[in-house]
Short mmCIF file of C-alpha atoms in Angstrom, two decimals:
data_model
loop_
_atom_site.label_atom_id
_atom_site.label_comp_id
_atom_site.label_asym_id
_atom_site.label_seq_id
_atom_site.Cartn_x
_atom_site.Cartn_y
_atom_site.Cartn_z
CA UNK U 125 2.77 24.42 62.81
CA UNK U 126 -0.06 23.21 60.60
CA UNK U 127 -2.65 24.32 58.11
CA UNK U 128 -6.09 25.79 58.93
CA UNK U 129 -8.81 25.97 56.01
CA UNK U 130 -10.21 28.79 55.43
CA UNK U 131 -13.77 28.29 54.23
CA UNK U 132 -14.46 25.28 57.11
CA UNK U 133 -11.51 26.01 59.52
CA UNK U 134 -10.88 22.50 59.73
CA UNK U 135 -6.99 21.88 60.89
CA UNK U 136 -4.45 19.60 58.83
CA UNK U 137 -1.02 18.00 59.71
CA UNK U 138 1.66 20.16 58.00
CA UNK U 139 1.96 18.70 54.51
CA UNK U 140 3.85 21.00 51.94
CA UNK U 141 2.38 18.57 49.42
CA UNK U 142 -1.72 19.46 50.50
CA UNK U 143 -2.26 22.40 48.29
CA UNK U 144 -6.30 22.60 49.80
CA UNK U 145 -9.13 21.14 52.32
CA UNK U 146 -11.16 18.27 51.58
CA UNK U 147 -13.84 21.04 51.06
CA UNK U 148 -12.02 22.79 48.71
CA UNK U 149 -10.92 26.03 50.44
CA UNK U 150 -7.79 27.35 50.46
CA UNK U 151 -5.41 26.90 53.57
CA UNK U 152 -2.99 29.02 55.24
CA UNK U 153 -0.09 27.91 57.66
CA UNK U 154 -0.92 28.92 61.22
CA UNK U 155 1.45 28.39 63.91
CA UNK U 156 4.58 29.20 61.97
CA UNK U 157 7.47 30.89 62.55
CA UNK U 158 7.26 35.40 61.81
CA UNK U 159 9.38 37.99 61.01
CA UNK U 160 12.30 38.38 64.62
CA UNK U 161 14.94 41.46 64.38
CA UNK U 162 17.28 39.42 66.06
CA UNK U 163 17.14 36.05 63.30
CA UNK U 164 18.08 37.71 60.28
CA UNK U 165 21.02 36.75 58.91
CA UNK U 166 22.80 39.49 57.77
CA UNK U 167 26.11 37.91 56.12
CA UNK U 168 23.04 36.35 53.29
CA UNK U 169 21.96 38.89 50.93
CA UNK U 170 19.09 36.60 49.05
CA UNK U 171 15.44 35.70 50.63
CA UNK U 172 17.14 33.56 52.70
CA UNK U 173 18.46 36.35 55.08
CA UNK U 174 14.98 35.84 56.46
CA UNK U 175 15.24 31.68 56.90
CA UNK U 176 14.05 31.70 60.60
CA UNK U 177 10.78 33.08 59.26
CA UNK U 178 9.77 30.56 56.67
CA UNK U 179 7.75 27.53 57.46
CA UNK U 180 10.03 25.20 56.71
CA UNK U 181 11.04 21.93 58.26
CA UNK U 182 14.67 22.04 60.83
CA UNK U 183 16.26 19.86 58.47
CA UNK U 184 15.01 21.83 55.05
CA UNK U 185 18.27 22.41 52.82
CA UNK U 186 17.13 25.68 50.70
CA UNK U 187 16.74 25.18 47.10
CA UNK U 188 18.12 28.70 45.65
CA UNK U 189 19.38 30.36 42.72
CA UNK U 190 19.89 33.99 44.65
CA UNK U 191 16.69 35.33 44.71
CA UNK U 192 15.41 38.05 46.63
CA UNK U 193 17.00 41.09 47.83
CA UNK U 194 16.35 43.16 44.63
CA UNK U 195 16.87 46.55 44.16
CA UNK U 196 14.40 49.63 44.99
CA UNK U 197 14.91 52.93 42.58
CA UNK U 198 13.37 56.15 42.53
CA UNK U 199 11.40 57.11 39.41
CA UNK U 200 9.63 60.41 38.60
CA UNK U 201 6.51 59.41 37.20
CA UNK U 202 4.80 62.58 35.70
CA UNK U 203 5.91 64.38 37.98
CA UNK U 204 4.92 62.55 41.25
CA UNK U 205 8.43 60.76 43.06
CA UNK U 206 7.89 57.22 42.93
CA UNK U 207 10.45 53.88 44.06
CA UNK U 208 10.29 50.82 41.98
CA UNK U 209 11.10 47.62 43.34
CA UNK U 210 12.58 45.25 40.29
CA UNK U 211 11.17 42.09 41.11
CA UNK U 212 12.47 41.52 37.44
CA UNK U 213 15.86 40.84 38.56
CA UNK U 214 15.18 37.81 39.92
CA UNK U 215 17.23 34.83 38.39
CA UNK U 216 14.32 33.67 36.37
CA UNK U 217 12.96 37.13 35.77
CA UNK U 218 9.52 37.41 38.02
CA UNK U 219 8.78 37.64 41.47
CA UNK U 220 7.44 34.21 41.27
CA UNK U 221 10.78 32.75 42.24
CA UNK U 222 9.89 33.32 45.55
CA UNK U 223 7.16 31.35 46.15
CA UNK U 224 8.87 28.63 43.84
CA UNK U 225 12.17 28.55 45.92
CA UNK U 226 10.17 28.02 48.83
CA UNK U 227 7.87 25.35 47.56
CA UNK U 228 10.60 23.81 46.23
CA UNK U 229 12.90 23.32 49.17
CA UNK U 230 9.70 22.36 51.41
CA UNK U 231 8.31 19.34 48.56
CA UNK U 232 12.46 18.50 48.17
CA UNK U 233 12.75 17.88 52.08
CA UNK U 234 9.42 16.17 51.74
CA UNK U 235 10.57 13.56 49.45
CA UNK U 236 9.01 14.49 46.29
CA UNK U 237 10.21 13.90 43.11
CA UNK U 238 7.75 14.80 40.56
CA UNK U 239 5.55 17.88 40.30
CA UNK U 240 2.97 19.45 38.17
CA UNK U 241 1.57 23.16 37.74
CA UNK U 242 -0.76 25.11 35.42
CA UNK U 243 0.83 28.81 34.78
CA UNK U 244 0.57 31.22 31.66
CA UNK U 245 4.38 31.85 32.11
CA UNK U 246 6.57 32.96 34.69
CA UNK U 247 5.42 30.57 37.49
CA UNK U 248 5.91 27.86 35.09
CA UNK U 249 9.23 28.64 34.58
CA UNK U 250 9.73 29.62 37.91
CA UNK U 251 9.25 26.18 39.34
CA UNK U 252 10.65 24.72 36.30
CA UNK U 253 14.11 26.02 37.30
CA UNK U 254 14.01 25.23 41.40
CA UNK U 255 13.04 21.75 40.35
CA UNK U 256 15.98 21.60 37.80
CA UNK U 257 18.06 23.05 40.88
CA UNK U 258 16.27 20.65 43.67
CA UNK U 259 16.80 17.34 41.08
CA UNK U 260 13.07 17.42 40.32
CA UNK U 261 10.63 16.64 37.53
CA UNK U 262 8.47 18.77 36.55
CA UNK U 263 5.74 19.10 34.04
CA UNK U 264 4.15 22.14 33.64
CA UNK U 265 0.74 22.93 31.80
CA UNK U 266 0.15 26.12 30.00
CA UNK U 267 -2.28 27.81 27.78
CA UNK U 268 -2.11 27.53 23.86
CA UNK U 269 -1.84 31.01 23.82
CA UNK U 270 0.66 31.98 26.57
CA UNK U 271 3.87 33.84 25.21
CA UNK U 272 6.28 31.46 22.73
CA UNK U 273 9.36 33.17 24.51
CA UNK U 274 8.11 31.73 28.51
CA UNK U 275 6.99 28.20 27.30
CA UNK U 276 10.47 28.22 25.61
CA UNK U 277 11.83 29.64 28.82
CA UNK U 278 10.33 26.59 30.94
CA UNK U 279 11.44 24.21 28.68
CA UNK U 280 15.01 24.85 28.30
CA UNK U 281 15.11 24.31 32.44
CA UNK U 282 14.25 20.69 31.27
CA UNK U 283 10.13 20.90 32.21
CA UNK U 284 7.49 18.77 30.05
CA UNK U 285 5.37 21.72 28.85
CA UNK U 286 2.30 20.28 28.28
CA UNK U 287 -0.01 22.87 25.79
CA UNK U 288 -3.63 23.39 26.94
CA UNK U 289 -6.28 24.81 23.90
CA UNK U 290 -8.55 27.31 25.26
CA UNK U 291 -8.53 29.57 28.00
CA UNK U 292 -6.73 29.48 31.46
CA UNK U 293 -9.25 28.50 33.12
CA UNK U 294 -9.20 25.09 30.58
CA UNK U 295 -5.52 24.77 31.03
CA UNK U 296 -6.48 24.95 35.64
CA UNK U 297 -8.87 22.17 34.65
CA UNK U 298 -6.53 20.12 32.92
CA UNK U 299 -3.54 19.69 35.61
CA UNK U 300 -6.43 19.22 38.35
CA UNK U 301 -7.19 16.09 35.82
CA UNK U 302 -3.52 15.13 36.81
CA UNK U 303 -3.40 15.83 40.00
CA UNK U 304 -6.24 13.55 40.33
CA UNK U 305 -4.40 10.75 38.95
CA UNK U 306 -1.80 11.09 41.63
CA UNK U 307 0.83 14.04 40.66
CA UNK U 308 2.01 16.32 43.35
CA UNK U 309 0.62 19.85 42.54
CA UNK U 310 3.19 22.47 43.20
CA UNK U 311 0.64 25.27 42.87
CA UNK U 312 1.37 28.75 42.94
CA UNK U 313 -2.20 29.65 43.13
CA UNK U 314 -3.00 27.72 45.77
CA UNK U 315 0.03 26.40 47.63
CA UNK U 316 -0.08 28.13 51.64
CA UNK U 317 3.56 28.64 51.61
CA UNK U 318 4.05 30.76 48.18
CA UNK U 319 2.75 34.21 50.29
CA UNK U 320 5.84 33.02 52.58
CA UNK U 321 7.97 33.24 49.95
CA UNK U 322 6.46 36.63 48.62
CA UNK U 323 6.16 37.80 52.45
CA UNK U 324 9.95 38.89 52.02
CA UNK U 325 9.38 41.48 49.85
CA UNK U 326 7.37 43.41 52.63
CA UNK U 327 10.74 42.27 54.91
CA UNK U 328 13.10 43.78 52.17
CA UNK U 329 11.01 47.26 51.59
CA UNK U 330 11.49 47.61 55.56
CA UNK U 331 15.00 47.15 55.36
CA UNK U 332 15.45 49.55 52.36
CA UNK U 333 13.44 52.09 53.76
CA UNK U 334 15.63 52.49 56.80
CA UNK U 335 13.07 50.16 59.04
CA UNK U 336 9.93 52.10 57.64
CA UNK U 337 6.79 50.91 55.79
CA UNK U 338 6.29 52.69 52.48
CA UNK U 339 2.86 54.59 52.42
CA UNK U 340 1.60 52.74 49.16
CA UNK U 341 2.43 49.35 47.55
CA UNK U 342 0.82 49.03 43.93
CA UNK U 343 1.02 45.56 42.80
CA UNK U 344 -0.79 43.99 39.43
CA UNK U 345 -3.16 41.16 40.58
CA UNK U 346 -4.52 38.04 38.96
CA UNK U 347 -4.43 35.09 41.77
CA UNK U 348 -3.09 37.98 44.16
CA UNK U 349 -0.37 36.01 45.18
CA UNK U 350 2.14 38.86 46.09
CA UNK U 351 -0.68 41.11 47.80
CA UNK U 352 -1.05 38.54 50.12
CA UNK U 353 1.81 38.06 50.98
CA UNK U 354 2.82 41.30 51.47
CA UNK U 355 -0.04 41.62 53.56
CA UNK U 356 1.03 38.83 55.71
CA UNK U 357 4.79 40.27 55.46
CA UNK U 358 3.81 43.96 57.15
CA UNK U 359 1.06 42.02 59.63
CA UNK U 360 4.37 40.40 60.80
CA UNK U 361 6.40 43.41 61.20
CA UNK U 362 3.38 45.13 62.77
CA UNK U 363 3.08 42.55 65.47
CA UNK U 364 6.77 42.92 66.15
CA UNK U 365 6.81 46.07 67.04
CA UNK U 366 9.08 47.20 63.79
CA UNK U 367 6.21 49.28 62.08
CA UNK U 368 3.62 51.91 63.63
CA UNK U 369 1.19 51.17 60.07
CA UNK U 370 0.18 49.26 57.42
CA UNK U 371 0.60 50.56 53.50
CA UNK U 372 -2.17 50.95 51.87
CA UNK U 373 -1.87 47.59 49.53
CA UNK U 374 -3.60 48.56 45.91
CA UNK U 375 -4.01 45.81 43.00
CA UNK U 376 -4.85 46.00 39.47
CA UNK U 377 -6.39 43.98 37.10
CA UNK U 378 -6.82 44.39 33.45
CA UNK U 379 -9.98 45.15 32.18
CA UNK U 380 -10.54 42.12 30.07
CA UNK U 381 -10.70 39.91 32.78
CA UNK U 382 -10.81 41.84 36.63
CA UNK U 383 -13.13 39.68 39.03
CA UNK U 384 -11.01 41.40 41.63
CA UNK U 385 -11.75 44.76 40.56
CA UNK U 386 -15.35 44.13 39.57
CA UNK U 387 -15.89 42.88 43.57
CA UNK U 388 -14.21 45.42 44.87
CA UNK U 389 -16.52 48.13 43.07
CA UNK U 390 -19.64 46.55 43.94
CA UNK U 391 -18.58 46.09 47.94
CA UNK U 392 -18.44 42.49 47.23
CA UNK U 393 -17.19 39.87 50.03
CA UNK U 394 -16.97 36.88 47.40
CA UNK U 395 -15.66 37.16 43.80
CA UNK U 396 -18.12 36.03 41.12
CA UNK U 397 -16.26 34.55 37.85
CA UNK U 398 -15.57 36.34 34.61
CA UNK U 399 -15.51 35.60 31.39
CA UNK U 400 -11.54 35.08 30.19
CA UNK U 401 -11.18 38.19 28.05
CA UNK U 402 -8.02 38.73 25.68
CA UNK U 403 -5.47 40.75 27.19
CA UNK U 404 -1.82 41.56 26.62
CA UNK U 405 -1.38 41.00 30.54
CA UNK U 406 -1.58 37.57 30.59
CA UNK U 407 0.32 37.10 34.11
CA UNK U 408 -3.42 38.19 35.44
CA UNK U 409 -5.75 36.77 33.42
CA UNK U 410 -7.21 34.61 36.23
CA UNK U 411 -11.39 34.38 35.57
CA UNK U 412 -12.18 33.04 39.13
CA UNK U 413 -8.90 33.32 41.69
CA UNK U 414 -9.55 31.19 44.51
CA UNK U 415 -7.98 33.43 47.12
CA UNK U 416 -10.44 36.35 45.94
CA UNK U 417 -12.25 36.79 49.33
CA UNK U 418 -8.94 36.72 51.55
CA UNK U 419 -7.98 39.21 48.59
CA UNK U 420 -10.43 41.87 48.99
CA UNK U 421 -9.98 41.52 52.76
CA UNK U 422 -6.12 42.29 53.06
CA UNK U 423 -6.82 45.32 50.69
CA UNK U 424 -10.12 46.76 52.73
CA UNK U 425 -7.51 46.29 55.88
CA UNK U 426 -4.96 48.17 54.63
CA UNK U 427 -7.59 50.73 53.03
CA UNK U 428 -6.35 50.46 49.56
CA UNK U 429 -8.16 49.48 46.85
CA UNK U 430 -8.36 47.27 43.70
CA UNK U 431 -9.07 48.57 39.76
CA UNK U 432 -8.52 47.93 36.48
CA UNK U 433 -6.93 49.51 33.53
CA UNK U 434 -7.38 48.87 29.70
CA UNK U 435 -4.27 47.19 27.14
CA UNK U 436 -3.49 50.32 26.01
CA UNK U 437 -2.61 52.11 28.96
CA UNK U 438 -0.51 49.08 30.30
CA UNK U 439 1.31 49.57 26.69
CA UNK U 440 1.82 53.21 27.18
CA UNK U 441 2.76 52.76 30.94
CA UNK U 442 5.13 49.82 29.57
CA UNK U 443 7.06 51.88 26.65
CA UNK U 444 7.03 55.10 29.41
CA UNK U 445 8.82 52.83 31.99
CA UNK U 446 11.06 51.60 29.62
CA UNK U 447 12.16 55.49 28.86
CA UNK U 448 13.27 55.79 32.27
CA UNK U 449 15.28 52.62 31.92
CA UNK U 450 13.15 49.92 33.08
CA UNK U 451 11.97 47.28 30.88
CA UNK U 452 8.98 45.30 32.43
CA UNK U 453 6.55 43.00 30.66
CA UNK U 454 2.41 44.06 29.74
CA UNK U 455 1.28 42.96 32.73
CA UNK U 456 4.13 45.41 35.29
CA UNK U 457 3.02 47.98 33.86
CA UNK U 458 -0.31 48.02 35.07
CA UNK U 459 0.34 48.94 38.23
CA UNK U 460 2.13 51.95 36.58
CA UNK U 461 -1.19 52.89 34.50
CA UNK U 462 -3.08 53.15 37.47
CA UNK U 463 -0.80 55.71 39.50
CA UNK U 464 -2.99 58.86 38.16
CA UNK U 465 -6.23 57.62 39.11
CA UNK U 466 -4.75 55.84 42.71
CA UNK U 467 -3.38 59.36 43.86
CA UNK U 468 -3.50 62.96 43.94
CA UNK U 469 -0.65 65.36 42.82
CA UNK U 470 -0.20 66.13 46.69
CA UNK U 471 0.16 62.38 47.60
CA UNK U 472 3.85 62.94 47.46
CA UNK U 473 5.09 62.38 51.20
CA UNK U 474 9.30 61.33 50.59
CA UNK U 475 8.25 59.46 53.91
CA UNK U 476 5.49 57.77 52.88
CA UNK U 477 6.99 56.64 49.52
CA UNK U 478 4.43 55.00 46.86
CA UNK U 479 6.26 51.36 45.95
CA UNK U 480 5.18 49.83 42.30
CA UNK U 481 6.63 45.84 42.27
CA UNK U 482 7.51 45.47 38.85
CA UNK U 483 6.86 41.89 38.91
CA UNK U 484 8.41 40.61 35.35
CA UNK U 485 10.99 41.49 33.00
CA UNK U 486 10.18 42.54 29.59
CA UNK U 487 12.06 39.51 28.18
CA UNK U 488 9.82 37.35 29.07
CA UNK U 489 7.09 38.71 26.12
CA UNK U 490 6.94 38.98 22.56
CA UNK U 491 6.86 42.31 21.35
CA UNK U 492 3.02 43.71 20.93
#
């Protein structure tokens, strides 16, 4: 096992503490362990049902607080069946505790005992609580203007919260500046094992679906963390023999700031930075994600696609959800906004089923 760059291709020792190449690229694990029938653990009803298929050293005790294995629901959304997966319901209330419990339990076997991360919210207090769980410190930067109710969230776990004026990409610049100095960066945007982590949804959506692939996964993107990992998650169960397809993997972006989205429409292979526009979806504000080539490639596989929606139909899609009994934050529901313009009024296969991730729980915001 052992990480492969991939802008030079140049091969590292496994270090869950090297977060990218000398030449800056982004790296990916390659050699790893993937997705065998016969390793789950079935008596485990968390992530860690699927241990055998993490990278993770022999020896690597798991740093959990029972994530994974959340629900799937059926939803009529104007009329077209949909199934929601509540990513919400994880213990700190985001799908990012995932690629945090992961992380966590590969820097803990490691040895480390201090990390830092830049995050507008729920990654922040993601990693904040694994490290409180793991015996860590952790000190997490975040934007002047990222919600009062997360920042108070990561600091109750115990985290320094260190405020950043300006925009995201100010607050990025500002734990590289520490990272520099010698801090251990537990990255969520650019760590190789968090799509490991978020891998197990694609594992869990098999098992709920009776061992089939849904047709569609909608999933908002900023870094594109999950789509990537959901990509790598149905690549796995493709390769074992456990799925005849892919699902088409569609992200969305908001329009105030969608790099993503503006590549995708222009046929793009490389992701040109935006300006930070103000948006009530501040999980996906991300002005230049470094994983935006690898991105648009998992989505072009799949033959999905990748848009972007304005505030106000996230808000509408947000208070529409929440009529049905669901309560996600601004930046859910955009994934829910897009549905009419993704699909047609026939696109209603029950064996094909169209999966929205509803990534973070409505707690987590102020009210808008």
């Amino acid at each position: 096992m052992k990480l492969r760059c991939h802008r030079c291709q140049q091969d590292w020792p496994f270090d869950a503490a090297r977060y990218r190449c000398s030449c800056g690229g982004v790296l990916a694990v390659v050699g790893g362990p993937s997705f065998e029938l016969t390793r789950l653990d079935e008596k485990v009803h968390t992530l860690w049902r699927y241990r055998e298929a993490l990278p993770l050293p022999d020896d690597a005790s798991p740093v959990t607080l029972g994530e994974g294995w959340t629900p799937l629901s059926d939803v009529d959304w104007n009329g077209r069946p949909i199934k929601v997966k509540a990513e919400s319901l994880n213990p700190t209330g985001s799908f990012k505790d995932r690629g945090a419990a992961l992380l966590v339990t590969a820097l803990a076997a490691a040895g480390v005992r201090d990390v830092v991360e830049d995050s507008s919210g729920n990654a922040g207090a993601a990693l904040s609580a694994y490290a409180a769980r793991a015996g860590l410190e952790a000190t997490v930067y975040v934007p002047a203007h990222a919600s009062s109710v997360k920042k108070a969230q990561i600091a109750v776990y115990g985290a320094e919260v260190v405020s950043v004026p300006g925009t995201r990409t100010d607050t990025a610049q500002a734990v590289l500046e520490a990272v520099e100095a010698g801090a251990t960066y537990a990255s969520h945007a650019y760590s190789p094992l968090y799509a490991h982590g978020m891998k197990t949804v694609a594992y869990e959506l098999w098992e709920q679906l009776d061992g089939r692939a849904p047709g569609s996964v909608v999933v908002p993107v900023g870094h594109g963390g999950l789509l990537l990992g959901l990509d790598l998650g149905f690549h796995e169960l493709l390769s074992a023999g456990l799925i005849t397809r892919r699902p088409r993997l569609f992200g969305v972006q908001a329009q105030a700031c969608a790099p993503l989205a503006r590549a995708w429409e222009h046929g793009a292979a490389e992701v040109e930075p935006v300006e930070e526009g103000d948006t009530v979806a501040g999980g996906v504000r991300i002005a230049a994600p470094p994983w935006g080539p690898e991105v648009l490639d998992a989505v072009r596989r799949s033959g999905g696609a990748i848009v972007a929606v304005s505030d106000e139909d996230a808000m509408v899609a947000q208070q529409a959800l929440a009529r049905r009994g669901f309560y996600v934050e601004p930046t859910s529901a955009l994934a829910l906004a897009a549905l009419r313009r993704l699909f047609g009024a026939a696109d209603t296969d029950p064996a094909m089923p169209t999966v929205v991730v509803l990534t973070g729980s409505g707690f987590k915001s102020p009210s808008h």
